[in-house]
Short mmCIF file of C-alpha atoms and ligand atoms in Angstrom, two decimals:
data_model
loop_
_atom_site.label_atom_id
_atom_site.label_comp_id
_atom_site.label_asym_id
_atom_site.label_seq_id
_atom_site.Cartn_x
_atom_site.Cartn_y
_atom_site.Cartn_z
CA MET A 14 -54.03 -75.24 -21.89
CA ASP A 15 -51.83 -73.66 -19.09
CA LYS A 16 -49.94 -77.36 -18.52
CA VAL A 17 -49.26 -77.66 -21.82
CA LYS A 18 -47.80 -74.34 -22.08
CA GLU A 19 -45.27 -75.01 -19.36
CA VAL A 20 -45.21 -78.85 -21.20
CA LEU A 21 -43.17 -76.88 -23.56
CA GLN A 22 -41.82 -74.22 -22.51
CA PHE A 23 -39.82 -78.01 -20.58
CA ILE A 24 -39.62 -79.46 -24.43
CA GLY A 25 -37.32 -76.05 -24.98
CA LEU A 26 -35.70 -75.84 -21.90
CA LYS A 27 -34.05 -79.19 -22.51
CA ILE A 28 -34.05 -79.05 -25.79
CA MET A 29 -31.39 -75.74 -25.99
CA GLU A 30 -29.86 -77.39 -23.27
CA ALA A 31 -29.18 -80.37 -24.42
CA ALA A 32 -27.35 -77.94 -28.32
CA GLN A 33 -25.38 -76.19 -25.11
CA PHE A 34 -23.44 -79.83 -23.82
CA ILE A 35 -23.16 -81.05 -28.15
CA TRP A 36 -21.79 -77.51 -29.10
CA LYS A 37 -19.39 -77.42 -25.69
CA TYR A 38 -17.98 -80.65 -26.94
CA LEU A 39 -17.55 -80.08 -30.48
CA LYS A 40 -15.56 -76.63 -29.80
CA ILE A 41 -13.43 -79.16 -27.44
CA GLY A 42 -13.81 -81.52 -30.44
CA PHE A 43 -12.13 -78.94 -33.19
CA LYS A 44 -9.65 -77.07 -30.94
CA LYS A 45 -8.04 -80.98 -31.12
CA LEU A 46 -8.84 -81.54 -34.81
CA ARG A 47 -7.07 -78.09 -35.48
CA ARG A 48 -4.60 -78.56 -32.61
CA TRP A 49 -3.10 -81.87 -34.23
CA PHE A 50 -3.63 -79.96 -37.85
CA LYS A 51 -1.51 -77.80 -36.65
CA ARG A 52 1.34 -79.91 -35.19
CA TYR A 53 0.90 -82.63 -38.45
CA VAL A 54 2.22 -79.43 -41.20
CA ARG A 55 4.40 -78.59 -38.94
CA LYS A 56 6.30 -82.36 -39.40
CA LEU A 57 5.20 -81.95 -42.69
CA ILE A 58 7.82 -78.74 -42.85
CA ARG A 59 10.24 -80.49 -41.02
CA HIS A 60 10.53 -83.55 -42.79
CA THR A 61 10.33 -82.61 -46.08
CA LYS A 62 12.69 -79.50 -45.65
CA ALA A 63 15.48 -82.74 -44.44
CA LYS A 64 14.65 -84.00 -47.52
CA ASP A 65 12.72 -87.18 -45.82
CA TYR A 66 9.17 -87.28 -48.58
CA SER A 67 8.05 -89.94 -47.27
CA LEU A 68 5.39 -88.69 -45.02
CA LEU A 69 4.68 -86.36 -48.28
CA ILE A 70 3.70 -89.67 -49.51
CA TYR A 71 1.13 -90.73 -47.22
CA THR A 72 -0.33 -87.70 -46.55
CA ILE A 73 -0.86 -87.83 -50.49
CA ILE A 74 -2.12 -90.94 -50.01
CA ALA A 75 -3.97 -91.00 -47.09
CA ILE A 76 -5.84 -87.77 -49.31
CA ILE A 77 -6.52 -89.29 -53.25
CA VAL A 78 -7.95 -92.58 -50.90
CA PHE A 79 -9.93 -90.54 -48.72
CA ILE A 80 -11.08 -88.72 -51.53
CA LEU A 81 -12.12 -91.60 -53.01
CA PHE A 82 -14.29 -93.00 -49.98
CA ILE A 83 -16.13 -89.69 -50.27
CA VAL A 84 -17.19 -89.62 -54.45
CA LEU A 85 -18.32 -94.16 -53.79
CA LEU A 86 -20.35 -92.28 -50.19
CA GLY A 87 -22.13 -90.13 -52.61
CA LYS A 88 -22.46 -92.43 -55.34
CA LEU A 89 -23.68 -95.26 -53.41
CA PHE A 90 -26.59 -92.91 -51.33
CA SER A 91 -27.50 -91.25 -54.77
CA HIS A 92 -27.77 -95.12 -56.42
CA GLY A 93 -30.71 -96.31 -53.83
CA LYS A 94 -32.52 -92.58 -54.60
CA LYS A 95 -31.61 -94.17 -58.35
CA ASN A 96 -33.28 -97.56 -56.88
CA LYS A 97 -36.22 -96.35 -55.03
CA GLU A 98 -38.09 -93.52 -57.50
CA LYS A 99 -38.02 -96.86 -59.69
CA LYS A 100 -39.10 -98.98 -57.42
CA THR A 101 -42.22 -96.04 -56.94
CA THR A 102 -42.61 -96.06 -61.29
CA THR A 103 -43.10 -100.70 -60.36
CA GLU A 104 -46.08 -99.55 -57.40
CA VAL A 105 -47.70 -97.19 -59.79
CA THR A 106 -46.67 -100.02 -63.23
CA THR A 107 -48.61 -102.45 -61.43
CA GLU A 108 -51.35 -99.90 -60.08
CA ALA A 109 -52.77 -99.81 -63.20
CA ILE A 110 -52.41 -102.80 -64.35
CA THR A 111 -54.80 -104.11 -61.62
CA GLU A 112 -57.03 -100.93 -62.35
CA ASP A 113 -57.98 -102.23 -65.44
CA PRO A 114 -58.85 -99.88 -68.39
CA ALA A 115 -60.96 -101.45 -69.86
CA VAL A 116 -62.78 -103.04 -66.90
CA GLU A 117 -62.52 -98.25 -65.65
CA ALA A 118 -64.12 -97.29 -69.09
CA HIS A 119 -66.47 -99.70 -68.93
CA ASN A 120 -67.94 -97.87 -64.55
CA GLN A 121 -67.24 -94.75 -66.45
CA LEU A 122 -70.24 -96.07 -69.29
CA VAL A 123 -72.44 -97.42 -67.04
CA ALA A 124 -72.14 -93.67 -64.94
CA GLN A 125 -72.22 -91.55 -68.08
CA ALA A 126 -75.57 -94.72 -68.90
CA ASN A 127 -78.01 -93.99 -64.59
CA THR A 128 -76.57 -90.31 -65.41
CA ILE A 129 -78.76 -90.00 -68.99
CA TYR A 130 -81.43 -91.91 -67.65
CA GLN A 131 -82.57 -90.42 -63.78
CA ASN A 132 -82.55 -86.87 -66.13
CA ASN A 133 -84.11 -88.29 -68.74
CA GLN A 134 -86.74 -91.42 -67.81
CA ALA A 135 -89.72 -90.28 -68.74
CA LEU A 136 -88.76 -90.22 -72.65
CA LEU A 137 -86.82 -93.77 -71.77
CA VAL A 138 -89.69 -95.55 -71.28
CA LEU A 139 -88.96 -98.83 -72.40
CA VAL A 140 -91.85 -100.81 -74.83
CA ASN A 141 -91.58 -104.24 -76.76
CA ASP A 142 -91.93 -107.58 -76.84
CA SER A 143 -91.81 -107.78 -72.98
CA HIS A 144 -92.37 -104.59 -72.02
CA PRO A 145 -96.23 -103.80 -72.10
CA ILE A 146 -97.07 -100.42 -72.43
CA ASP A 147 -98.59 -98.96 -68.64
CA GLU A 148 -102.22 -99.12 -69.21
CA GLY A 149 -103.44 -95.97 -69.72
CA TYR A 150 -99.97 -94.46 -70.08
CA SER A 151 -100.76 -90.19 -71.91
CA PHE A 152 -98.83 -88.17 -72.92
CA GLU A 153 -99.42 -84.02 -74.57
CA GLN A 154 -100.49 -85.04 -77.66
CA TYR A 155 -99.11 -82.25 -81.17
CA THR A 156 -100.96 -83.23 -84.50
CA LEU A 157 -97.81 -82.96 -86.81
CA ASN A 158 -99.64 -80.63 -91.16
CA CYS A 159 -99.44 -84.84 -92.75
CA GLY A 160 -102.45 -85.37 -89.87
CA GLU A 161 -99.85 -88.30 -88.18
CA ILE A 162 -99.70 -87.94 -84.16
CA ILE A 163 -96.87 -87.65 -81.87
CA ASP A 164 -95.68 -86.65 -78.59
CA ALA A 165 -95.44 -82.98 -78.28
CA ARG A 166 -92.17 -82.85 -76.03
CA SER A 167 -90.87 -84.36 -79.12
CA HIS A 168 -91.54 -82.08 -81.65
CA THR A 169 -89.43 -79.19 -81.39
CA ASP A 170 -85.85 -81.52 -82.75
CA LEU A 171 -88.31 -83.64 -84.66
CA VAL A 172 -88.92 -80.02 -86.76
CA ASN A 173 -85.50 -79.44 -87.08
CA MET A 174 -84.26 -82.75 -88.04
CA LEU A 175 -87.05 -83.14 -91.27
CA GLU A 176 -85.90 -79.56 -92.71
CA ALA A 177 -82.00 -80.41 -91.94
CA CYS A 178 -82.74 -83.71 -94.12
CA ASN A 179 -84.46 -81.11 -96.24
CA ASP A 180 -81.72 -79.17 -96.49
CA ALA A 181 -79.72 -81.80 -97.14
CA GLY A 182 -81.41 -82.71 -101.31
CA ASN A 183 -83.63 -85.02 -99.58
CA GLU A 184 -87.38 -85.67 -99.41
CA TYR A 185 -89.97 -86.81 -96.65
CA THR A 186 -92.45 -89.22 -96.19
CA ILE A 187 -94.29 -89.41 -92.83
CA VAL A 188 -95.69 -92.55 -93.29
CA SER A 189 -96.77 -93.49 -89.33
CA GLY A 190 -96.65 -91.83 -85.71
CA TYR A 191 -98.70 -92.80 -83.08
CA ARG A 192 -100.79 -95.51 -83.17
CA ASP A 193 -103.30 -96.14 -80.26
CA LYS A 194 -104.86 -99.62 -79.67
CA THR A 195 -107.09 -99.47 -82.06
CA LYS A 196 -105.50 -98.80 -84.13
CA GLN A 197 -102.59 -100.85 -83.96
CA GLN A 198 -104.43 -103.82 -83.53
CA GLN A 199 -106.44 -103.99 -86.89
CA ASP A 200 -102.42 -103.17 -88.48
CA PHE A 201 -102.02 -106.64 -87.03
CA ASP A 202 -104.91 -107.94 -88.11
CA ASP A 203 -103.80 -106.66 -91.40
CA THR A 204 -100.10 -107.66 -91.21
CA VAL A 205 -101.04 -111.17 -90.64
CA ALA A 206 -105.01 -111.14 -92.69
CA ARG A 207 -101.62 -109.82 -95.37
CA ILE A 208 -99.09 -113.19 -94.72
CA VAL A 209 -102.03 -115.53 -95.05
CA SER A 210 -103.83 -114.74 -97.92
CA GLU A 211 -100.09 -113.88 -99.69
CA GLU A 212 -97.88 -116.83 -97.80
CA GLY A 213 -101.04 -118.90 -97.59
CA LEU A 214 -100.12 -119.87 -93.80
CA SER A 215 -101.57 -120.78 -91.09
CA GLU A 216 -102.86 -117.26 -89.35
CA GLU A 217 -100.52 -119.15 -86.36
CA ASP A 218 -97.87 -120.01 -88.64
CA ALA A 219 -99.11 -115.66 -89.68
CA ALA A 220 -99.68 -114.43 -86.72
CA ALA A 221 -96.12 -115.34 -85.32
CA LYS A 222 -94.50 -113.78 -88.47
CA ALA A 223 -96.33 -110.15 -88.58
CA ALA A 224 -95.44 -109.67 -84.28
CA LEU A 225 -92.41 -109.51 -86.27
CA SER A 226 -92.19 -107.04 -87.93
CA VAL A 227 -95.97 -105.46 -86.64
CA GLN A 228 -95.52 -105.16 -82.58
CA LYS A 229 -99.01 -106.84 -81.52
CA PRO A 230 -101.75 -104.02 -78.81
CA GLY A 231 -99.66 -102.98 -76.44
CA TYR A 232 -96.78 -104.10 -77.33
CA SER A 233 -95.88 -100.54 -79.79
CA GLU A 234 -93.13 -97.86 -79.76
CA HIS A 235 -96.12 -95.89 -81.47
CA GLU A 236 -98.49 -96.33 -79.01
CA THR A 237 -96.37 -93.80 -76.78
CA GLY A 238 -96.38 -91.26 -79.94
CA LEU A 239 -92.99 -90.55 -79.35
CA ALA A 240 -92.70 -93.44 -82.65
CA ILE A 241 -92.59 -91.83 -85.89
CA ASP A 242 -91.82 -94.11 -89.64
CA ILE A 243 -90.55 -91.47 -91.39
CA SER A 244 -89.96 -92.75 -95.54
CA GLY A 245 -88.36 -91.48 -98.67
CA LEU A 246 -91.27 -89.20 -100.75
CA GLY A 247 -94.22 -91.58 -101.35
CA LYS A 248 -92.97 -94.37 -100.50
CA THR A 249 -95.39 -96.01 -97.52
CA GLU A 250 -93.95 -99.93 -97.96
CA LEU A 251 -92.27 -99.91 -94.98
CA ASN A 252 -89.03 -102.39 -95.77
CA GLU A 253 -85.47 -103.08 -95.65
CA SER A 254 -84.93 -101.69 -99.62
CA LEU A 255 -85.75 -97.92 -98.17
CA ALA A 256 -82.18 -98.94 -96.09
CA SER A 257 -80.12 -97.94 -99.10
CA ASP A 258 -83.56 -94.40 -100.20
CA PRO A 259 -80.87 -91.23 -99.62
CA THR A 260 -84.22 -90.38 -97.52
CA VAL A 261 -83.13 -92.06 -95.12
CA ALA A 262 -79.94 -93.59 -95.24
CA TRP A 263 -80.19 -89.60 -93.94
CA LEU A 264 -82.38 -89.95 -91.48
CA ASP A 265 -80.62 -92.75 -90.32
CA ASN A 266 -77.11 -91.17 -89.58
CA ASN A 267 -78.33 -88.06 -88.75
CA CYS A 268 -81.46 -88.25 -86.18
CA HIS A 269 -79.09 -89.16 -83.34
CA LEU A 270 -78.48 -85.38 -83.35
CA TYR A 271 -82.33 -84.75 -83.39
CA GLY A 272 -82.55 -86.91 -80.47
CA TYR A 273 -84.04 -89.93 -82.13
CA ILE A 274 -82.74 -93.21 -82.46
CA VAL A 275 -82.36 -95.69 -85.72
CA ARG A 276 -84.89 -98.56 -82.83
CA TYR A 277 -84.84 -101.58 -84.75
CA PRO A 278 -81.05 -101.81 -86.07
CA SER A 279 -79.40 -103.55 -88.44
CA GLY A 280 -77.61 -106.77 -86.69
CA LYS A 281 -79.89 -107.19 -83.70
CA THR A 282 -82.48 -108.39 -84.86
CA ASP A 283 -81.55 -110.88 -80.91
CA VAL A 284 -81.82 -108.38 -78.80
CA THR A 285 -84.42 -105.80 -80.55
CA GLY A 286 -86.80 -109.23 -81.54
CA ILE A 287 -87.58 -106.90 -84.62
CA THR A 288 -85.77 -107.31 -87.92
CA TYR A 289 -83.69 -104.76 -89.35
CA GLU A 290 -85.90 -101.33 -90.19
CA PRO A 291 -84.11 -98.25 -91.32
CA TRP A 292 -87.30 -96.46 -91.50
CA HIS A 293 -88.24 -96.60 -87.81
CA PHE A 294 -87.18 -93.55 -85.78
CA ARG A 295 -87.83 -93.69 -81.56
CA TYR A 296 -87.51 -89.93 -79.40
CA VAL A 297 -85.37 -90.14 -76.30
CA GLY A 298 -83.87 -86.58 -75.80
CA VAL A 299 -80.76 -85.93 -77.50
CA GLU A 300 -78.83 -86.58 -74.98
CA ALA A 301 -79.53 -90.57 -74.69
CA ALA A 302 -79.85 -91.00 -78.05
CA THR A 303 -76.79 -89.01 -78.82
CA PHE A 304 -75.23 -91.80 -76.10
CA MET A 305 -76.66 -94.74 -77.63
CA HIS A 306 -75.51 -93.66 -80.82
CA ASP A 307 -71.85 -93.04 -80.02
CA ASN A 308 -71.65 -96.71 -78.10
CA ASN A 309 -73.65 -98.82 -80.68
CA LEU A 310 -76.93 -99.09 -78.08
CA THR A 311 -80.34 -100.19 -78.71
CA LEU A 312 -82.94 -99.05 -75.96
CA GLU A 313 -82.89 -102.84 -74.74
CA GLU A 314 -79.10 -102.33 -74.13
CA PHE A 315 -78.86 -98.82 -72.57
CA TYR A 316 -81.23 -100.86 -70.47
CA GLN A 317 -79.40 -103.53 -69.35
CA LEU A 318 -76.14 -101.25 -69.24
CA ILE A 319 -77.73 -100.43 -66.74
CA GLY A 320 -79.11 -103.30 -64.94
CA MET A 321 -82.56 -102.40 -65.51
ZN1 ZN B 30 -92.94 -97.96 -86.93
#
């Protein structure tokens, strides 16, 4: 520490010496300049009194030239500064172009989706054609007045949604909630049998067609207890025409506010593998449902977004 202090003191001393030296020569310079100026003024007065105006004219010209020089210098200086500012602006613009706003927006969306996934992982369970439900999947069950069973975590939001639906002047029927594997198998078999008898297709073709609307056991969301089919009052036959039913239409437009998504929307059959089902609602929680609704994402697309 002492050494540092010594060095600092030494530097300080040297700066002082240099300043004194410069000051001394400046003073001499000023004195000389003042003397020269006084002599010049006296000479100027003498010449003017003697009616010799040449020196006066030269002096005026010199002063004008000096002023012009100063003005020019000032302009050059300020122009250089402006250019520098301009350059800075250009740099910023170029930077903004390199940082593509679309890429930026996409990255933000991915980050948001990841956060939502971390917060709601259990409610976001993916069950579809290629993702069978986990063997031994279980959840806390809640039995509704109508006898249908749902995942207890969705109960409060479901009640609030149905109340709001009623308040808007709509009446509903809950067609189907939780289905265990046996019930799902029965539903599937019933659908195949109906297609065979109604359309005269082979068992194999009928099964393929049935898979478009009824999932095979182990592959249905209804086995999670998070899916629920809701229709207009008394309308238990589920088909696409329900989209124009006021109750179903209200639910389709508002379900995200209560944590539900229209799981198989129109125009997304190639993504979900299931035809448009305006009556099938899937609980994922308000945060995830709102996000998927606002960004027009199915559950499959949500998983694609987070790279899973
Ligand atoms: Zn359903």
